[in-house]
Amino acid sequence: MTAASRAPARRPRPAHLRSLRRWLGAALLAALTVLVVLPILWMVTTSFQAGEKMFQLTTEWIPTVWHPENYPNALSRAAFPTYFFNSGVVSVAVMAGNVVFCTLAGYGLAKFRFPGDRFMLLLILSTLMLPLEVTLVPTFLVVYNLGWVNTYQGIFGPLLVDAFGVFLMRQAILSVPSDYIEAARIDGASELRILWQVVAPQCRPALAVLAVLSFRDSWDQFLWPLTVVSQDEYRTFPLGLVKFGEYYGNPATEQMAIAVLATIPVFLLFAVLQRWVNRGFGLSGLK
Amino acid sequence: MSTAHSARLPDAAAPDRGERAAGARLRRGGLRFGRRLQLVGAAFVLPALLFFLAFKFGPMLWAMELSLSAYDMVSAPRFVGLENYAKLAEDPVFRASLINTFVYIAGSTALITLAGLALALAINTAVPGARHCMTAMFLTNLMPIIAVTLVWRFLLHPFGLVNQLLQPFGVGRVDWLTDENLAMPAIIAVTAWRFAPYFMVVFLAGLLAIPKDYYEAAEIDGAGVVRRFVHVTLPLLMPTLFFVVVVSALLASRIFLMPYIMTGGGPGDATRVLSMLIYETGFSYLKMGEAAAISVVLFAIMLVFTVLQMQIFMRSERAHLR
């Protein structure tokens, strides 16, 4: 308050003007938000539209007649239940793999000193320049030689650990006080138990971020499944959706129905973990 | 995983040096305690490390070897020296794809960064409802890319929503995805729509970490909104900004799905990027050696950004130890 009592360079604005500005700002931000999420709203509303209403020169934001049958129709045209199941299996495996292995590696790198630890960290970070898009051909050959073409492990295997996840967990575990770990160690707790019962509970925000992002990234995968899957029974939903759009000349409304269904699991996971995700992103100071 | 939360390093204490000394005094199971801890630490990292050897470093070395051979998965690889690279140098499609990749990386990185920063500044005004607006916008980042791509393919259709919304402003029919001058900008815009809200969150974390006193001091000194932004926000946000640029560039260099679905690389080769070329060369034409050579080029591009990324990391790490 001493600062405020020094001659202020500006006259404070009258209160009612300030509050007007605030509400004006809120209205502008709300308008911007609506504009940004408009394509999502379009997707939802179109999925309930009649097929022939597409590509009229106006968009009907609230369907005059609702067509919820777009959903079962779309699902029955191709093996979408199978595709979604496959995507689910792969994404849950990738999420689990990242949560487990990134946490283990992050703990090892954050709380232990051993010869070559820095080098290992840099080595892991350097794999950021080796995404599947770059190593597509040899990774395919590796998976092919393992006999994993057209299998679940073929799809999720190369996605099981991600360098960003390791880095994220290392950074999070760094801020867990070493005293807690030592105390548990002196009490005779095993190293894994320390990780599970002392370290992990303090890293829930980072773990939530890791879970949401690794699930989303795996759910999003397109190029890799496209490369490693040729049988319909192992197709993930993005492949199915593309095939669906290409081969059947299917109505946009049904494509959007599938797109909505594909979006729901990621939104749900985010909703469930949101409380921690925000903290994981360092947004706890936001009102 | 595409992205990162590491712009802001946690205010961690460096691992306790005393830990080692204390541990060394204990003995357990024959091994000195400190030695045992070293092994435990390394064992924790081992699974991830083995994974990276098998699925990252191994394949990359293999790609380098393959890039020097002709291989179609039927007959055994045959060493051809630099022939694949020589072919690429003369291939107009490769040259176009290389340029497109650079244009795409530059364009989407710039747009993602600017839009992400602008959105974060808007949210950071903390007007009523800002938090809900942030959550709503973040949803675009969670929407599956395939859904994003299909939705925008319809929105950018000549009779689609975008043209409908532009009509009142006197804009006529625009062929966003079939005009060779507009297809790439359109894909860049869609990319920014999907990814900017993620970096909005990263920027926001950076903004929230700036102590409020700095703004108060600047305000007392008579600095207006612009000067406060230039002299307080921007310098303190520099590490975050640098981080966002590098990470979004890394992200952009991997683009595949959006042009593959929205334009198929066309019109002509206007939106063909290197990852598409790798896939087509390797798996449509079974020219594994040539595809590996393109991979090595893409790798070289990513190497630049990764080195930058590491430097940011090392700098923040050193700042820590000080």
Short mmCIF file of C-alpha atoms in Angstrom, two decimals, chain A residues 15-250:
data_model
loop_
_atom_site.label_atom_id
_atom_site.label_comp_id
_atom_site.label_asym_id
_atom_site.label_seq_id
_atom_site.Cartn_x
_atom_site.Cartn_y
_atom_site.Cartn_z
CA ALA A 15 -15.83 2.52 -10.68
CA HIS A 16 -18.86 2.28 -12.96
CA LEU A 17 -16.66 2.84 -16.04
CA ARG A 18 -14.29 0.11 -14.91
CA SER A 19 -17.11 -2.34 -14.38
CA LEU A 20 -18.57 -1.43 -17.78
CA ARG A 21 -15.21 -2.15 -19.35
CA ARG A 22 -15.07 -5.45 -17.53
CA TRP A 23 -18.44 -6.57 -18.79
CA LEU A 24 -17.68 -5.34 -22.28
CA GLY A 25 -14.48 -7.38 -22.15
CA ALA A 26 -16.41 -10.39 -20.92
CA ALA A 27 -18.89 -10.05 -23.78
CA LEU A 28 -16.06 -9.77 -26.33
CA LEU A 29 -14.30 -12.80 -24.91
CA ALA A 30 -17.53 -14.78 -24.90
CA ALA A 31 -18.13 -13.84 -28.54
CA LEU A 32 -14.59 -14.91 -29.43
CA THR A 33 -15.10 -18.20 -27.61
CA VAL A 34 -18.32 -18.89 -29.49
CA LEU A 35 -16.51 -18.18 -32.76
CA VAL A 36 -13.71 -20.57 -31.80
CA VAL A 37 -16.02 -23.41 -30.77
CA LEU A 38 -18.44 -22.80 -33.67
CA PRO A 39 -17.02 -25.73 -35.70
CA ILE A 40 -17.68 -28.06 -32.74
CA LEU A 41 -21.26 -26.81 -32.52
CA TRP A 42 -21.57 -27.24 -36.28
CA MET A 43 -20.38 -30.82 -35.99
CA VAL A 44 -22.98 -31.60 -33.32
CA THR A 45 -25.89 -29.90 -35.04
CA THR A 46 -25.03 -31.39 -38.43
CA SER A 47 -24.96 -34.87 -36.95
CA PHE A 48 -28.70 -34.46 -36.22
CA GLN A 49 -29.57 -32.87 -39.56
CA ALA A 50 -31.41 -34.38 -42.49
CA GLY A 51 -28.95 -35.49 -45.18
CA GLU A 52 -30.42 -33.27 -47.88
CA LYS A 53 -29.98 -30.13 -45.77
CA MET A 54 -26.23 -30.16 -46.30
CA PHE A 55 -24.80 -27.58 -48.62
CA GLN A 56 -27.77 -25.39 -48.61
CA LEU A 57 -26.59 -21.84 -48.64
CA THR A 58 -27.55 -21.28 -45.05
CA THR A 59 -26.71 -23.30 -41.97
CA GLU A 60 -29.65 -24.40 -39.89
CA TRP A 61 -28.22 -24.22 -36.37
CA ILE A 62 -31.18 -25.90 -34.75
CA PRO A 63 -32.58 -28.67 -36.95
CA THR A 64 -36.26 -28.21 -37.76
CA VAL A 65 -36.54 -31.97 -37.70
CA TRP A 66 -34.08 -33.90 -35.54
CA HIS A 67 -32.58 -37.03 -37.01
CA PRO A 68 -31.02 -39.01 -34.18
CA GLU A 69 -31.23 -42.08 -36.43
CA ASN A 70 -28.10 -40.72 -38.16
CA TYR A 71 -26.16 -42.32 -35.33
CA PRO A 72 -27.36 -45.93 -35.59
CA ASN A 73 -27.37 -45.61 -39.39
CA ALA A 74 -23.76 -44.48 -39.46
CA LEU A 75 -22.68 -47.12 -36.98
CA SER A 76 -24.27 -49.90 -39.01
CA ARG A 77 -22.79 -48.89 -42.37
CA ALA A 78 -19.29 -50.00 -41.47
CA ALA A 79 -17.84 -51.91 -38.54
CA PHE A 80 -17.61 -48.79 -36.38
CA PRO A 81 -18.26 -50.56 -33.07
CA THR A 82 -15.19 -52.69 -33.87
CA TYR A 83 -13.15 -49.67 -34.93
CA PHE A 84 -13.99 -47.81 -31.74
CA PHE A 85 -13.21 -50.87 -29.67
CA ASN A 86 -9.83 -51.20 -31.39
CA SER A 87 -9.04 -47.55 -30.83
CA GLY A 88 -10.06 -47.97 -27.21
CA VAL A 89 -7.80 -50.98 -26.66
CA VAL A 90 -4.85 -49.24 -28.29
CA SER A 91 -5.35 -45.91 -26.54
CA VAL A 92 -5.82 -47.40 -23.09
CA ALA A 93 -2.67 -49.47 -23.60
CA VAL A 94 -0.73 -46.39 -24.72
CA MET A 95 -2.07 -44.38 -21.80
CA ALA A 96 -1.16 -47.12 -19.32
CA GLY A 97 2.28 -47.60 -20.86
CA ASN A 98 3.04 -43.90 -20.69
CA VAL A 99 1.77 -43.51 -17.15
CA VAL A 100 3.80 -46.48 -15.90
CA PHE A 101 7.04 -46.19 -17.84
CA CYS A 102 7.25 -42.38 -17.88
CA THR A 103 6.67 -42.32 -14.12
CA LEU A 104 9.35 -44.97 -13.52
CA ALA A 105 11.87 -43.20 -15.74
CA GLY A 106 10.92 -39.78 -14.42
CA TYR A 107 11.48 -40.97 -10.86
CA GLY A 108 14.83 -42.52 -11.72
CA LEU A 109 15.99 -39.36 -13.43
CA ALA A 110 14.66 -36.93 -10.83
CA LYS A 111 15.61 -38.53 -7.54
CA PHE A 112 18.69 -40.68 -8.19
CA ARG A 113 22.22 -39.76 -9.14
CA PHE A 114 24.12 -42.38 -11.09
CA PRO A 115 26.84 -42.28 -13.72
CA GLY A 116 25.35 -41.24 -17.06
CA ASP A 117 22.06 -39.93 -15.68
CA ARG A 118 22.36 -36.59 -17.50
CA PHE A 119 23.31 -38.36 -20.68
CA MET A 120 20.29 -40.65 -20.39
CA LEU A 121 17.99 -37.68 -19.95
CA LEU A 122 19.38 -35.97 -23.04
CA LEU A 123 19.21 -39.22 -24.96
CA ILE A 124 15.55 -39.58 -24.09
CA LEU A 125 14.80 -35.95 -24.90
CA SER A 126 16.53 -36.31 -28.25
CA THR A 127 13.93 -38.88 -29.33
CA LEU A 128 11.60 -35.92 -29.79
CA MET A 129 13.17 -35.60 -33.22
CA LEU A 130 12.30 -39.21 -34.02
CA PRO A 131 8.50 -39.31 -34.23
CA LEU A 132 6.89 -42.15 -36.12
CA GLU A 133 6.50 -39.95 -39.17
CA VAL A 134 10.29 -39.86 -39.48
CA THR A 135 11.05 -43.48 -38.64
CA LEU A 136 7.97 -44.80 -40.44
CA VAL A 137 9.72 -47.20 -42.82
CA PRO A 138 12.18 -48.89 -40.43
CA THR A 139 9.64 -48.98 -37.58
CA PHE A 140 7.30 -50.77 -39.92
CA LEU A 141 10.10 -53.21 -40.77
CA VAL A 142 10.77 -53.79 -37.04
CA VAL A 143 7.10 -54.49 -36.38
CA TYR A 144 6.91 -56.61 -39.51
CA ASN A 145 9.86 -58.74 -38.40
CA LEU A 146 8.28 -59.16 -34.97
CA GLY A 147 5.23 -60.55 -36.75
CA TRP A 148 3.10 -57.76 -35.34
CA VAL A 149 1.48 -56.49 -38.53
CA ASN A 150 -2.29 -56.49 -38.02
CA THR A 151 -2.13 -56.90 -34.25
CA TYR A 152 -2.92 -54.62 -31.33
CA GLN A 153 0.65 -54.70 -30.05
CA GLY A 154 1.78 -53.69 -33.52
CA ILE A 155 -0.32 -50.55 -33.29
CA PHE A 156 0.41 -49.55 -29.70
CA GLY A 157 3.93 -50.98 -29.31
CA PRO A 158 5.85 -48.09 -30.89
CA LEU A 159 3.70 -45.56 -28.97
CA LEU A 160 4.13 -47.01 -25.51
CA VAL A 161 6.58 -44.45 -24.11
CA ASP A 162 6.97 -40.83 -25.10
CA ALA A 163 9.89 -38.58 -24.26
CA PHE A 164 7.64 -35.68 -23.32
CA GLY A 165 5.93 -37.89 -20.78
CA VAL A 166 9.26 -38.83 -19.21
CA PHE A 167 10.24 -35.18 -19.10
CA LEU A 168 6.89 -34.13 -17.66
CA MET A 169 7.11 -36.72 -14.88
CA ARG A 170 10.74 -35.89 -14.12
CA GLN A 171 9.89 -32.22 -13.71
CA ALA A 172 6.93 -33.06 -11.50
CA ILE A 173 8.86 -35.50 -9.31
CA LEU A 174 11.72 -33.03 -8.86
CA SER A 175 9.42 -30.92 -6.72
CA VAL A 176 8.50 -33.78 -4.39
CA PRO A 177 10.58 -33.22 -1.24
CA SER A 178 13.42 -35.73 -0.97
CA ASP A 179 12.87 -35.87 2.78
CA TYR A 180 9.61 -37.78 2.31
CA ILE A 181 11.36 -40.33 0.14
CA GLU A 182 14.22 -40.74 2.59
CA ALA A 183 11.88 -41.07 5.53
CA ALA A 184 9.99 -43.84 3.75
CA ARG A 185 13.27 -45.52 2.84
CA ILE A 186 14.46 -45.47 6.43
CA ASP A 187 11.12 -47.00 7.42
CA GLY A 188 12.07 -49.87 5.14
CA ALA A 189 9.63 -49.26 2.30
CA SER A 190 10.64 -50.82 -0.99
CA GLU A 191 11.56 -48.47 -3.84
CA LEU A 192 8.46 -49.30 -5.85
CA ARG A 193 6.30 -48.78 -2.82
CA ILE A 194 7.90 -45.38 -2.24
CA LEU A 195 7.11 -44.44 -5.81
CA TRP A 196 3.54 -45.68 -5.56
CA GLN A 197 2.65 -44.41 -2.09
CA VAL A 198 4.83 -41.37 -1.55
CA VAL A 199 5.79 -39.90 -4.92
CA ALA A 200 2.81 -40.66 -7.18
CA PRO A 201 0.11 -39.15 -4.95
CA GLN A 202 2.01 -35.86 -5.00
CA CYS A 203 2.17 -35.89 -8.78
CA ARG A 204 -1.53 -36.31 -9.52
CA PRO A 205 -1.74 -33.12 -11.61
CA ALA A 206 1.14 -34.19 -13.85
CA LEU A 207 -0.21 -37.73 -14.06
CA ALA A 208 -3.61 -36.36 -15.10
CA VAL A 209 -2.02 -34.27 -17.84
CA LEU A 210 0.01 -37.26 -18.98
CA ALA A 211 -3.06 -39.50 -19.04
CA VAL A 212 -5.22 -37.06 -21.00
CA LEU A 213 -2.54 -36.13 -23.53
CA SER A 214 -1.25 -39.65 -24.13
CA PHE A 215 -4.78 -40.96 -24.57
CA ARG A 216 -5.60 -38.14 -26.96
CA ASP A 217 -2.43 -38.59 -28.99
CA SER A 218 -3.02 -42.29 -29.35
CA TRP A 219 -6.71 -41.79 -30.14
CA ASP A 220 -5.52 -39.37 -32.85
CA GLN A 221 -3.00 -41.70 -34.45
CA PHE A 222 -3.61 -42.09 -38.13
CA LEU A 223 -0.45 -42.56 -40.14
CA TRP A 224 0.89 -45.40 -38.01
CA PRO A 225 -2.27 -47.57 -37.96
CA LEU A 226 -2.67 -46.81 -41.65
CA THR A 227 0.79 -48.27 -42.18
CA VAL A 228 0.57 -51.30 -39.93
CA VAL A 229 -3.06 -52.37 -40.35
CA SER A 230 -4.48 -53.88 -43.50
CA GLN A 231 -7.27 -56.05 -42.07
CA ASP A 232 -10.61 -54.52 -41.31
CA GLU A 233 -10.84 -56.17 -37.89
CA TYR A 234 -7.85 -54.18 -36.59
CA ARG A 235 -8.80 -50.83 -38.09
CA THR A 236 -8.98 -47.96 -35.63
CA PHE A 237 -11.80 -45.46 -36.00
CA PRO A 238 -9.85 -42.76 -37.90
CA LEU A 239 -9.05 -45.31 -40.61
CA GLY A 240 -12.65 -46.47 -40.60
CA LEU A 241 -13.90 -42.91 -40.86
CA VAL A 242 -11.70 -42.18 -43.87
CA LYS A 243 -12.72 -45.40 -45.58
CA PHE A 244 -16.33 -44.60 -44.74
CA GLY A 245 -16.06 -41.15 -46.30
CA GLU A 246 -14.30 -42.42 -49.39
CA TYR A 247 -16.09 -45.59 -50.37
CA TYR A 248 -19.71 -45.08 -49.58
CA GLY A 249 -20.25 -41.50 -50.59
CA ASN A 250 -21.84 -41.30 -47.19
#
